[in-house]
XYZ file of C-alpha atoms in Angstrom:
433
model
C 25.534 -11.129 5.045
C 25.775 -7.552 3.731
C 23.951 -7.582 0.291
C 26.869 -7.371 -2.888
C 26.867 -4.545 -5.041
C 27.555 -5.126 -8.827
C 31.185 -3.839 -9.629
C 31.023 -3.770 -13.535
C 31.727 -0.621 -15.276
C 28.306 0.571 -15.680
C 27.546 0.656 -12.195
C 28.226 3.434 -9.961
C 28.368 3.335 -6.373
C 30.899 5.965 -5.262
C 31.452 5.774 -1.877
C 34.932 6.583 -0.087
C 35.354 2.936 0.295
C 34.359 1.959 -3.369
C 37.874 2.753 -4.871
C 39.403 0.345 -2.470
C 39.720 -3.285 -3.400
C 41.570 -6.095 -2.058
C 44.175 -8.447 -3.951
C 41.635 -10.232 -6.143
C 39.914 -6.625 -7.320
C 36.998 -6.871 -5.002
C 35.740 -3.911 -3.101
C 36.434 -4.421 0.707
C 32.723 -4.906 1.540
C 32.462 -7.807 -0.557
C 35.655 -9.197 1.184
C 34.915 -13.047 2.567
C 36.613 -12.048 5.685
C 33.986 -10.724 8.289
C 36.484 -8.857 10.066
C 37.411 -6.668 6.840
C 33.737 -7.194 4.992
C 31.350 -5.955 7.909
C 33.430 -2.842 9.045
C 33.831 -1.572 5.267
C 30.259 -2.684 4.522
C 29.173 -0.574 7.346
C 31.670 2.411 6.242
C 30.214 2.610 2.785
C 26.418 2.110 3.799
C 26.797 5.136 6.137
C 28.505 7.318 3.712
C 25.856 6.375 0.919
C 23.572 7.414 3.403
C 25.075 10.672 4.273
C 25.840 11.359 0.692
C 21.790 11.082 0.001
C 21.071 14.858 1.690
C 24.390 15.851 2.237
C 23.596 19.462 2.632
C 21.129 18.667 5.364
C 23.248 15.990 6.878
C 26.221 18.596 7.666
C 23.999 19.686 10.396
C 24.473 15.926 12.013
C 27.409 17.842 14.099
C 25.109 19.627 16.273
C 23.915 15.956 17.833
C 26.674 15.365 19.726
C 26.911 19.100 20.657
C 23.348 19.408 21.674
C 23.795 16.292 23.770
C 26.847 17.364 25.248
C 25.541 20.493 26.177
C 22.270 19.583 27.709
C 24.147 16.777 29.583
C 26.666 19.253 30.804
C 24.014 22.018 31.924
C 25.111 24.393 29.572
C 23.047 27.822 29.038
C 19.400 27.047 28.254
C 19.730 28.941 25.219
C 22.542 27.027 23.691
C 20.743 23.917 24.561
C 17.807 25.072 22.596
C 19.230 26.063 19.997
C 21.813 23.298 19.645
C 19.408 20.518 19.665
C 16.754 22.205 17.815
C 19.263 22.041 15.097
C 20.048 18.625 15.725
C 16.691 17.574 15.195
C 16.871 18.672 11.524
C 18.974 16.215 9.938
C 17.839 13.347 12.366
C 14.346 14.003 10.859
C 15.974 13.836 7.539
C 17.588 10.366 8.152
C 14.606 9.040 9.867
C 12.360 9.959 6.510
C 15.262 8.465 4.576
C 15.173 5.034 6.488
C 11.599 4.598 6.388
C 11.548 4.853 2.719
C 14.280 2.417 2.400
C 12.636 -0.085 4.762
C 9.107 0.509 3.140
C 10.122 -0.359 -0.289
C 11.076 -4.049 0.720
C 7.556 -4.390 2.635
C 5.101 -4.077 -0.108
C 2.074 -1.797 -0.114
C 0.311 -2.400 2.795
C 2.842 -2.731 5.526
C 4.814 0.169 3.972
C 1.637 2.191 4.391
C 1.357 1.279 7.945
C 4.933 1.999 8.628
C 4.873 5.506 6.759
C 1.933 6.133 9.387
C 4.099 4.841 12.196
C 7.292 7.299 11.391
C 6.231 9.453 9.379
C 5.714 11.720 12.121
C 7.928 10.270 14.671
C 10.042 13.057 15.549
C 6.403 15.255 16.640
C 5.324 12.132 18.258
C 8.628 11.906 20.610
C 9.098 15.504 21.117
C 5.047 15.339 22.241
C 5.707 12.177 23.844
C 8.804 13.854 26.203
C 6.382 17.115 26.692
C 3.678 14.946 27.656
C 5.619 13.041 30.433
C 6.650 16.355 31.890
C 3.330 17.819 31.599
C 3.543 20.178 29.330
C 0.274 19.776 27.991
C 0.265 23.162 26.125
C 3.820 22.429 24.018
C 2.038 19.172 23.317
C -1.396 20.948 21.813
C 0.430 23.259 20.128
C 3.015 20.795 18.339
C 0.293 18.733 17.214
C -1.382 21.742 15.596
C 1.402 23.397 14.354
C 2.311 20.263 12.625
C -0.960 20.312 10.649
C -0.998 23.865 9.864
C 2.557 23.641 8.649
C 1.989 20.974 6.632
C -1.562 22.119 4.679
C -0.416 25.776 4.586
C 3.349 25.581 4.458
C 4.105 22.385 2.672
C 1.325 22.815 0.523
C 1.641 26.522 -0.589
C 5.317 26.132 -1.441
C 4.461 22.742 -3.550
C 1.852 24.861 -5.492
C 3.915 27.966 -5.747
C 7.123 26.194 -6.599
C 5.402 23.948 -8.615
C 3.395 26.754 -10.388
C 6.551 28.565 -11.190
C 7.645 25.738 -13.609
C 4.004 24.329 -14.918
C 1.317 26.841 -15.997
C -1.180 24.530 -14.213
C -0.607 21.341 -12.508
C -3.264 18.888 -11.954
C -4.112 16.314 -9.142
C -6.890 13.485 -8.122
C -9.030 15.746 -6.714
C -11.216 12.044 -5.260
C -7.988 11.395 -3.020
C -7.419 14.923 -2.472
C -10.960 15.549 -0.993
C -11.346 12.550 0.938
C -8.265 13.594 2.948
C -9.560 17.083 3.098
C -12.977 15.770 4.441
C -11.125 13.562 7.188
C -9.427 17.112 8.176
C -12.982 18.676 8.204
C -13.982 15.918 10.759
C -10.592 16.645 12.912
C -11.508 20.000 12.785
C -14.620 19.386 14.259
C -13.521 17.277 17.131
C -11.503 20.558 18.114
C -14.472 22.955 17.686
C -16.887 20.603 19.767
C -14.941 20.368 22.939
C -14.230 23.899 22.963
C -17.588 25.116 22.485
C -18.845 22.542 24.899
C -16.552 23.903 27.659
C -17.565 27.616 26.908
C -20.914 26.494 27.436
C -20.641 24.685 30.699
C -18.134 27.702 32.000
C -20.898 30.101 31.666
C -23.412 27.890 33.145
C -23.665 28.705 37.161
C -24.914 25.001 37.827
C -21.874 23.221 36.456
C -18.806 23.542 38.810
C -15.369 24.509 37.103
C -13.751 20.928 38.277
C -17.024 18.958 36.626
C -16.350 21.125 33.563
C -12.768 19.838 33.063
C -13.735 16.227 34.017
C -16.570 16.312 31.729
C -14.167 17.407 28.627
C -11.719 14.915 29.920
C -14.331 12.044 29.245
C -15.264 13.943 25.638
C -12.051 13.964 24.717
C -11.141 10.482 25.744
C -14.372 9.235 23.847
C -13.332 11.452 20.668
C -10.056 10.186 20.701
C -10.732 6.371 20.399
C -13.454 7.204 17.641
C -10.573 9.300 15.556
C -8.251 6.589 15.837
C -11.133 3.882 14.456
C -11.624 6.416 11.557
C -7.930 6.215 10.713
C -7.861 2.688 10.633
C -10.676 2.231 8.125
C -9.166 5.099 6.138
C -6.355 3.135 6.012
C -8.237 -0.232 4.941
C -10.228 2.445 2.270
C -6.767 3.450 1.067
C -4.531 0.077 0.924
C -7.425 -2.721 0.499
C -11.256 -1.470 -0.503
C -10.726 1.500 -2.871
C -7.029 1.195 -3.654
C -7.741 1.889 -7.156
C -8.710 5.472 -6.419
C -4.940 5.827 -5.151
C -3.560 3.805 -8.334
C -3.076 7.242 -10.220
C -0.783 8.323 -7.378
C 1.184 5.058 -7.078
C 1.729 5.133 -10.629
C 2.918 8.870 -10.696
C 5.572 8.017 -8.018
C 6.818 4.655 -9.227
C 6.786 4.885 -12.803
C 10.483 4.904 -13.125
C 10.656 1.311 -11.225
C 14.025 0.362 -12.117
C 15.445 3.816 -11.268
C 14.153 3.500 -7.899
C 15.433 0.168 -7.274
C 18.720 1.082 -8.045
C 18.313 3.824 -5.545
C 18.154 0.989 -2.718
C 20.959 1.563 -0.402
C 19.879 0.102 3.085
C 19.057 -3.501 3.231
C 15.614 -4.259 5.545
C 17.925 -4.971 8.543
C 20.165 -2.130 8.261
C 17.244 0.154 7.516
C 15.789 -1.146 10.595
C 19.111 -0.198 12.649
C 19.127 2.948 11.491
C 15.236 3.441 12.533
C 16.224 2.453 16.152
C 19.534 4.533 16.642
C 18.028 7.671 15.251
C 14.720 7.541 17.062
C 17.057 6.998 20.061
C 18.741 10.312 19.067
C 15.793 11.964 18.387
C 14.310 11.223 21.795
C 17.617 12.181 23.684
C 17.564 15.557 21.795
C 13.481 16.075 22.300
C 14.528 15.342 26.056
C 16.984 18.467 26.405
C 14.929 20.617 24.020
C 11.554 20.439 26.246
C 13.746 20.802 29.587
C 15.159 24.095 27.777
C 11.967 25.688 26.751
C 10.866 27.028 30.180
C 13.959 28.993 30.428
C 13.557 29.983 26.529
C 10.321 31.235 27.616
C 11.569 33.658 30.218
C 14.867 35.086 28.621
C 13.744 35.534 25.322
C 10.259 36.657 26.187
C 8.754 34.040 23.452
C 5.510 32.374 24.254
C 5.130 28.406 24.607
C 2.613 28.603 21.858
C 4.954 30.094 19.532
C 7.382 27.424 20.401
C 5.299 24.548 20.126
C 3.028 25.697 17.129
C 6.021 27.404 14.637
C 9.364 26.638 15.674
C 9.149 22.389 16.576
C 6.905 22.074 13.521
C 8.949 23.007 11.169
C 11.934 21.211 12.243
C 10.048 18.103 12.848
C 8.818 18.545 8.935
C 12.198 19.601 7.384
C 12.678 16.202 5.378
C 8.492 16.251 4.234
C 8.802 19.622 3.084
C 11.690 19.336 1.174
C 10.356 15.942 -0.474
C 7.039 17.539 -1.020
C 8.835 20.536 -2.918
C 11.106 18.471 -5.178
C 8.293 16.178 -6.562
C 5.961 19.021 -6.980
C 8.394 20.790 -9.546
C 8.656 17.257 -10.919
C 4.827 17.731 -11.725
C 4.247 14.815 -9.277
C 1.384 16.762 -7.490
C -0.555 13.295 -6.285
C 2.525 12.483 -4.407
C 3.124 15.928 -3.092
C -0.470 16.291 -1.638
C 0.017 12.810 -0.289
C 2.865 14.245 1.695
C 1.339 17.300 2.695
C -2.461 16.519 3.317
C -1.549 12.975 4.387
C 1.029 14.000 7.101
C -1.406 16.299 8.526
C -4.157 13.704 8.317
C -2.071 11.390 10.694
C -1.304 13.803 12.966
C -5.178 14.927 13.447
C -6.581 11.303 12.904
C -3.511 9.203 14.419
C -0.858 10.873 16.591
C -3.297 13.614 18.513
C -5.435 10.557 19.534
C -2.731 8.414 20.644
C -1.500 11.043 22.915
C -4.896 11.830 24.656
C -4.884 7.942 25.236
C -1.463 7.970 26.523
C -2.315 11.064 28.848
C -5.075 8.662 29.901
C -2.902 6.017 30.980
C 0.288 8.144 32.233
C -2.605 10.258 34.435
C -1.983 13.356 32.640
C -4.951 15.561 31.779
C -4.084 16.015 27.836
C -7.647 17.091 26.297
C -8.675 17.774 22.551
C -10.186 21.144 24.235
C -7.906 23.132 22.452
C -7.652 27.060 23.083
C -10.429 29.430 21.220
C -7.763 31.483 19.015
C -6.047 28.241 18.022
C -9.352 25.998 16.976
C -10.731 28.800 15.287
C -7.684 28.997 12.785
C -7.482 25.468 12.469
C -10.910 25.542 11.254
C -10.523 28.476 9.139
C -7.496 26.649 7.804
C -8.972 23.592 6.811
C -11.618 25.457 5.071
C -9.323 27.299 2.732
C -7.245 24.333 1.701
C -10.540 22.494 0.742
C -11.472 25.711 -1.512
C -8.118 25.448 -2.968
C -8.327 21.659 -3.843
C -11.929 21.225 -4.565
C -11.110 21.631 -8.333
C -8.014 19.308 -8.859
C -5.930 22.119 -10.147
C -3.531 24.155 -8.786
C -0.835 27.213 -9.988
C 1.483 29.572 -8.316
C -0.925 32.130 -7.022
C -2.938 29.483 -5.139
C 0.307 28.972 -3.199
C 1.045 31.992 -2.620
C -2.309 32.345 -0.969
C -1.425 29.661 1.511
C 1.754 30.620 1.884
C 0.548 34.144 2.957
C -2.155 32.697 5.414
C 0.629 30.496 6.943
C 2.746 33.931 7.628
C -0.631 35.859 9.037
C -0.954 32.928 11.249
C 2.762 32.832 12.452
C 2.614 36.862 13.250
C -0.571 36.457 15.219
C 1.015 33.470 17.278
C 4.430 35.669 17.716
C 2.173 38.241 19.223
C -0.125 36.051 21.188
C 0.307 35.414 24.996
C 0.060 32.231 26.770
C -3.283 33.472 28.874
C -4.741 31.441 31.313
C -6.941 29.012 29.365
C -10.005 29.532 31.564
C -10.612 32.959 30.221
C -10.795 31.418 26.790
C -14.443 30.231 27.433
C -15.536 33.736 28.355
C -14.395 35.411 24.803
C -16.017 32.784 23.005
C -19.160 32.569 24.993
C -19.503 36.377 24.365
C -18.993 36.359 20.677
C -21.438 33.741 20.081
C -24.103 35.531 22.157
C -23.117 39.123 21.240
C -26.410 40.452 19.426
């Protein structure tokens, strides 16, 4: 049965249907007749959900347009743009439904749910691309999601929060733990790239043997990263949860207000997750199918599309959330959204895609191109330097945003080259006297 809502004068759930009553003065979604109650409740919850972030949800009009464009075979540019815009509100709805469901499941299950659905858009797009053997899109999308979170999102948090507050402080222990795991993740990309460079310059090792060896290394490394992520979840939610208490208090200090804002019941949130996930999968299918045509007609590299454009869309909801909480001086929450999301991509989503590629016979490896690997390593290094003191200001935010813009410009002019040429460049750099 739909949950009942208080109807006294102090409670104001102002949906479009909230002002329509039956003969007894009750709201229509509280009517005893099922044929009246369920449609009214569905319409009420739908409106409250859309009203929650109405400026983003107006883009939902592009969802049917994007699906129709893809199904009818419209111009690839139109298909790409429409589905690109459609994923923005879908990502926001997915984030909202996840938050609603997490609030009812408690800390442990809520944390696991956020880990699963927090980066669902990137995961769905990458699975579709992996199925179609678009390995470059998968790799650049994963790396792009990490870079957009630790540079663009974190930079915006520091910058806009710093404009309102002279200096902002956060839990440096939690931040350093996350950044240390990010450093481990960067090492997992540097090692395969360096090993590949060494084997490619070795005249004894055959090219096919090198690829096979890198595949074995990637499979083993992916399993280790997944184990590390599981250990981190246990560390955060069980054994050392007191380290994260400050973050929880920062976000949950107004328990009554949060309870008031619960709009979806667990069942409604679950249904919303399923429906939105299916819509994202459909739009992602058409989006990925149109990428090759976009590359040919607009002369944009696959690397730029995957590394810059797709992550900005997929992380749109997280971007807004992190900036809003940072402007309320809730920096622990902002750090958790920005760095925590990047860590999920690096330690959970990317290794999962490597294992999935292993299962469906796709050569998805952790061997990224040399330039991408160096950029990732330097980005993690910069972030580690900035967060080690547990304080932030607008200048540090401007630094991170500046680094991200430089990287975006670099990848805009960076062509999709033959991956076999990258090891030669790396080896020449290493052996240069």
